[in-house]
Coordinates of C-alpha atoms in Angstrom, one line a residue:
X1 CA -21.5 -12.4 -1.7
X2 CA -22.7 -10.4 -4.7
X3 CA -21.5 -6.8 -5.2
X4 CA -24.6 -4.6 -5.4
X5 CA -24.2 -1.1 -6.8
X6 CA -25.6 2.3 -5.8
X7 CA -23.1 3.9 -3.5
X8 CA -22.7 7.5 -4.9
X9 CA -19.2 8.5 -5.9
X10 CA -18.2 12.2 -6.1
X11 CA -16.7 12.3 -9.6
X12 CA -16.2 10.6 -12.9
X13 CA -19.8 11.4 -13.7
X14 CA -21.5 11.1 -17.1
X15 CA -23.2 14.0 -18.9
X16 CA -26.8 13.2 -19.7
X17 CA -26.5 14.6 -23.3
X18 CA -23.0 13.5 -24.2
X19 CA -20.9 10.4 -24.6
X20 CA -18.0 12.2 -23.1
X21 CA -16.9 11.8 -19.5
X22 CA -17.2 15.0 -17.5
X23 CA -14.2 15.7 -15.3
X24 CA -13.5 17.8 -12.3
X25 CA -10.1 18.5 -13.9
X26 CA -11.5 19.9 -17.2
X27 CA -9.3 22.7 -18.6
X28 CA -12.1 25.3 -18.5
X29 CA -12.7 24.5 -14.8
X30 CA -9.3 24.4 -13.2
X31 CA -6.7 24.9 -15.9
X32 CA -5.4 21.4 -15.6
X33 CA -3.7 20.5 -18.9
X34 CA -5.0 17.3 -20.4
X35 CA -3.2 15.0 -22.9
X36 CA -4.3 15.7 -26.4
X37 CA -2.1 13.2 -28.2
X38 CA -2.9 9.6 -28.6
X39 CA -0.2 8.0 -26.4
X40 CA 0.1 4.7 -24.7
X41 CA -1.3 4.8 -21.2
X42 CA -2.3 2.8 -18.2
X43 CA -5.9 1.5 -18.2
X44 CA -8.3 3.0 -15.7
X45 CA -8.0 -0.1 -13.5
X46 CA -4.2 0.1 -13.6
X47 CA -4.3 3.7 -12.6
X48 CA -6.5 3.0 -9.6
X49 CA -4.5 0.0 -8.6
X50 CA -1.3 2.1 -8.8
X51 CA -2.9 4.8 -6.6
X52 CA -4.0 2.2 -4.0
X53 CA -0.5 0.7 -3.8
X54 CA 1.2 4.2 -3.8
X55 CA 1.9 6.5 -0.9
X56 CA -0.6 9.0 -2.0
X57 CA -2.8 10.4 0.8
X58 CA -6.0 8.6 1.6
X59 CA -9.2 9.4 3.6
X60 CA -11.9 6.9 4.7
X61 CA -15.5 8.1 5.1
X62 CA -18.5 6.2 6.4
X63 CA -21.5 7.9 4.7
X64 CA -23.9 6.6 7.3
X65 CA -21.9 7.7 10.3
X66 CA -23.6 10.2 12.7
X67 CA -20.5 12.2 13.3
X68 CA -18.6 12.5 10.0
X69 CA -15.8 14.4 11.8
X70 CA -14.6 11.2 13.4
X71 CA -14.1 9.5 10.1
X72 CA -11.8 11.9 8.3
X73 CA -8.3 11.7 7.1
X74 CA -5.3 10.2 8.9
X75 CA -6.6 6.8 10.0
X76 CA -5.3 4.6 7.2
X77 CA -1.6 3.7 7.8
X78 CA -1.4 1.4 4.7
X79 CA -3.5 -0.4 2.1
X80 CA -3.3 -3.0 -0.5
X81 CA -5.4 -5.1 -2.8
X82 CA -6.2 -8.8 -2.5
X83 CA -6.3 -11.3 -5.4
X84 CA -10.1 -11.0 -5.2
X85 CA -10.0 -7.3 -5.6
X86 CA -10.9 -6.3 -2.0
X87 CA -8.9 -3.5 -0.5
X88 CA -7.2 -4.2 2.8
X89 CA -6.8 -1.2 5.2
X90 CA -4.5 -1.0 8.2
X91 CA -6.0 1.4 10.7
X92 CA -5.5 2.3 14.4
X93 CA -7.4 -0.1 16.6
X94 CA -9.0 2.8 18.5
X95 CA -10.1 4.7 15.4
X96 CA -13.8 5.3 14.8
X97 CA -13.6 3.3 11.6
X98 CA -12.2 0.3 13.4
X99 CA -14.9 0.5 16.1
X100 CA -17.7 0.8 13.5
X101 CA -16.4 -2.1 11.6
X102 CA -16.0 -4.4 14.6
X103 CA -19.6 -5.4 14.5
X104 CA -20.3 -5.0 10.8
X105 CA -21.3 -7.9 8.6
X106 CA -21.6 -8.2 4.9
X107 CA -23.2 -5.0 3.6
X108 CA -24.0 -3.4 6.9
X109 CA -21.4 -0.7 6.8
X110 CA -20.8 1.4 3.7
X111 CA -17.5 3.2 3.2
X112 CA -15.7 5.3 0.7
X113 CA -12.0 5.6 0.2
X114 CA -10.7 8.8 -1.4
X115 CA -7.1 8.8 -2.7
X116 CA -5.6 12.1 -3.6
X117 CA -2.5 12.0 -5.9
X118 CA -0.3 15.1 -5.5
X119 CA 2.8 15.8 -7.6
X120 CA 6.0 15.3 -5.6
X121 CA 7.5 18.4 -7.2
X122 CA 6.5 22.1 -7.1
X123 CA 4.3 22.8 -10.1
X124 CA 1.0 24.6 -10.8
X125 CA -2.0 22.4 -10.3
X126 CA -0.2 19.9 -8.1
X127 CA -3.2 17.6 -7.7
X128 CA -2.7 15.1 -10.4
X129 CA -5.8 13.1 -9.7
X130 CA -8.2 11.4 -7.3
X131 CA -9.7 8.0 -7.1
X132 CA -12.8 6.8 -5.1
X133 CA -13.5 3.3 -4.1
X134 CA -16.9 2.6 -2.4
X135 CA -18.1 -0.6 -0.9
X136 CA -18.7 -2.4 2.4
X137 CA -16.4 -2.4 5.3
X138 CA -15.8 -5.3 7.7
X139 CA -13.0 -6.3 10.1
X140 CA -10.5 -9.0 8.9
X141 CA -10.7 -12.0 11.3
X142 CA -9.6 -15.5 11.8
X143 CA -7.3 -17.2 9.4
X144 CA -7.8 -14.4 6.9
X145 CA -6.0 -12.0 9.2
X146 CA -2.6 -13.8 8.9
X147 CA -3.0 -14.1 5.1
X148 CA -3.9 -10.4 4.7
X149 CA -1.2 -9.3 7.2
X150 CA 1.4 -11.2 5.1
X151 CA 0.1 -9.6 1.9
X152 CA 0.3 -6.2 3.5
X153 CA 3.8 -6.8 4.9
X154 CA 5.0 -8.0 1.5
X155 CA 4.0 -4.8 -0.2
X156 CA 4.5 -2.1 2.5
X157 CA 7.1 -1.7 5.3
X158 CA 4.5 -1.6 8.1
X159 CA 6.5 -3.8 10.5
X160 CA 5.1 -4.2 14.0
X161 CA 2.0 -2.1 13.2
X162 CA 0.4 -5.3 11.9
X163 CA 0.4 -6.9 15.4
X164 CA 0.1 -10.4 14.0
X165 CA 1.4 -12.0 17.2
X166 CA -1.1 -10.5 19.6
X167 CA -0.5 -6.7 19.2
X168 CA -3.7 -4.6 19.3
X169 CA -2.4 -1.2 18.2
X170 CA -3.6 -1.6 14.6
X171 CA -6.3 -3.7 12.9
X172 CA -7.0 -4.8 9.4
X173 CA -10.2 -3.9 7.7
X174 CA -11.6 -5.2 4.4
X175 CA -13.4 -3.1 1.9
X176 CA -15.4 -5.2 -0.5
X177 CA -15.5 -2.8 -3.5
X178 CA -18.7 -2.1 -5.3
X179 CA -17.9 1.0 -7.3
X180 CA -14.8 2.8 -8.5
X181 CA -14.1 6.0 -10.2
X182 CA -10.9 7.9 -11.1
X183 CA -10.4 11.5 -12.3
X184 CA -6.8 12.2 -13.2
X185 CA -4.4 13.5 -15.8
X186 CA -5.7 11.0 -18.3
X187 CA -9.4 11.8 -17.8
X188 CA -12.4 10.6 -15.8
X189 CA -13.4 6.9 -15.8
X190 CA -15.6 4.4 -14.1
X191 CA -13.7 1.2 -13.3
X192 CA -15.3 -2.3 -13.0
X193 CA -14.4 -3.6 -9.5
X194 CA -13.6 -7.0 -11.0
X195 CA -10.9 -5.3 -13.2
X196 CA -9.2 -4.0 -10.1
X197 CA -8.4 -7.6 -9.1
X198 CA -6.6 -8.4 -12.3
X199 CA -4.9 -5.1 -12.8
X200 CA -1.2 -4.7 -11.9
X201 CA 0.2 -1.5 -10.3
X202 CA 2.7 0.3 -12.5
X203 CA 6.2 -1.1 -11.8
X204 CA 7.6 2.4 -11.2
X205 CA 5.0 3.3 -8.5
X206 CA 7.7 3.1 -5.7
X207 CA 10.4 4.9 -7.7
X208 CA 8.4 7.7 -9.2
X209 CA 8.7 10.3 -6.4
X210 CA 12.4 9.9 -6.0
X211 CA 13.0 10.0 -9.7
X212 CA 10.9 13.1 -10.3
X213 CA 12.4 15.0 -7.4
X214 CA 15.9 14.1 -8.6
X215 CA 15.2 15.2 -12.2
X216 CA 13.7 18.5 -10.9
X217 CA 16.6 19.3 -8.6
X218 CA 19.6 17.9 -10.4
X219 CA 18.7 17.8 -14.1
X220 CA 16.4 20.7 -14.7
X221 CA 18.4 21.8 -17.8
X222 CA 18.2 18.3 -19.3
X223 CA 14.4 18.2 -18.7
X224 CA 14.1 21.6 -20.4
X225 CA 16.0 20.3 -23.4
X226 CA 13.2 17.9 -24.0
X227 CA 11.2 20.8 -25.5
X228 CA 13.4 20.3 -28.6
X229 CA 11.7 17.0 -29.2
X230 CA 8.3 18.7 -29.6
X231 CA 9.0 19.7 -33.1
X232 CA 8.4 23.4 -32.5
X233 CA 9.8 26.3 -30.4
X234 CA 6.6 26.9 -28.5
X235 CA 8.2 25.7 -25.3
X236 CA 11.3 27.9 -25.6
X237 CA 11.7 30.1 -22.5
X238 CA 9.1 28.1 -20.5
X239 CA 9.8 26.3 -17.2
X240 CA 9.9 22.6 -17.6
X241 CA 8.9 20.4 -14.6
X242 CA 8.8 16.6 -14.6
X243 CA 5.3 15.9 -13.5
X244 CA 4.6 12.2 -13.8
X245 CA 6.3 8.9 -14.7
X246 CA 5.0 5.5 -15.5
X247 CA 6.3 2.5 -17.5
X248 CA 5.3 4.1 -20.8
X249 CA 7.0 7.4 -20.5
X250 CA 7.6 10.8 -18.8
X251 CA 5.2 13.6 -18.6
X252 CA 6.5 17.2 -18.4
X253 CA 4.6 20.3 -17.6
X254 CA 5.7 23.5 -19.4
X255 CA 4.7 26.8 -17.7
X256 CA 5.4 30.5 -18.1
X257 CA 7.0 32.3 -21.0
X258 CA 3.8 34.1 -21.8
X259 CA 2.1 30.9 -23.2
X260 CA -0.6 28.8 -21.6
X261 CA 0.8 25.9 -19.7
X262 CA 0.6 22.5 -21.3
X263 CA 1.7 18.9 -20.7
X264 CA 3.9 16.9 -23.1
X265 CA 4.4 13.2 -22.9
X266 CA 7.7 11.7 -23.9
X267 CA 7.2 8.0 -24.7
X268 CA 9.8 5.3 -24.0
X269 CA 10.5 3.1 -27.0
X270 CA 9.4 0.1 -24.9
X271 CA 7.5 -0.2 -21.6
X272 CA 9.9 -0.1 -18.6
X273 CA 9.8 -3.0 -16.2
X274 CA 12.1 -1.9 -13.4
X275 CA 14.6 0.7 -12.2
X276 CA 17.4 -0.6 -14.5
X277 CA 15.1 -0.3 -17.5
X278 CA 14.1 3.2 -16.5
X279 CA 17.7 4.3 -16.3
X280 CA 18.4 3.1 -19.8
X281 CA 15.2 4.6 -21.2
X282 CA 16.0 8.0 -19.6
X283 CA 19.5 8.0 -21.0
X284 CA 18.1 7.4 -24.5
X285 CA 15.5 10.1 -24.0
X286 CA 18.0 12.7 -22.8
X287 CA 20.5 11.7 -25.5
X288 CA 17.9 12.3 -28.2
X289 CA 17.0 15.7 -26.7
X290 CA 20.7 16.6 -26.5
X291 CA 21.2 15.8 -30.2
X292 CA 18.2 17.9 -31.1
X293 CA 19.4 20.8 -29.0
X294 CA 22.8 20.7 -30.9
X295 CA 21.1 20.6 -34.2
X296 CA 19.0 23.6 -33.3
X297 CA 22.1 25.5 -32.1
X298 CA 23.9 24.8 -35.3
X299 CA 20.9 25.7 -37.5
X300 CA 20.2 29.0 -39.1

């Protein structure tokens, strides 16, 4: 089945008189700091795939539904992406979405998934980004159900919710994606649905929350020492909060101190592939910051 376009998405829109992408998180609108430096980063497709595979909150909306209140947040227990780029959703069998999809075929039922990424630490402007995936919703049936259930169980600890052996508590729905947009700390982008199929989630997606919370609670002073690596004293006296983490580096938000808040990215020498590599990269980063702090203390 072809993937027609035309389902409106709420963000990542293009200005009519500019080549720049207009973003809901622009500095002059919400004060959300944007990266100004040319650093390595995930592609738009990788960022969306990471959000889909993360534990960020998600809502499912059926634009054509008569009662939109029935199709709000809280119905998606888990989700993942198939090798073909479809998004598989695990929802309660009695939910309105499941009932609507029970008789849907092909492009009968349009749907939009909205994923909201909130920083797992206390910091101003905690919403780090949003992604929207729009397409056509159907119920997973027949042999595909066992395949999709196995894929979901491989990536998420959903256990008996899958009901593969006759349980009816939860059902699997398939969203054939037609349009994707993302608006996050890196900017606003439209993503080709075919790119979602080949993109890999960031390898630290299931470690990020724990690591950021640990850094904020147990190593706040070491995080603050990272300001010495910026090459200036503009961050002195500011609060430093670890905001985001991916295979390329750590993002820290500096706030307070009478200076406008800003983000700084601290790149790892090489991309991190797993938790072991992350520990080594963080040790090297903090060691470099510690050395710089000693140099500054010994300086004039």
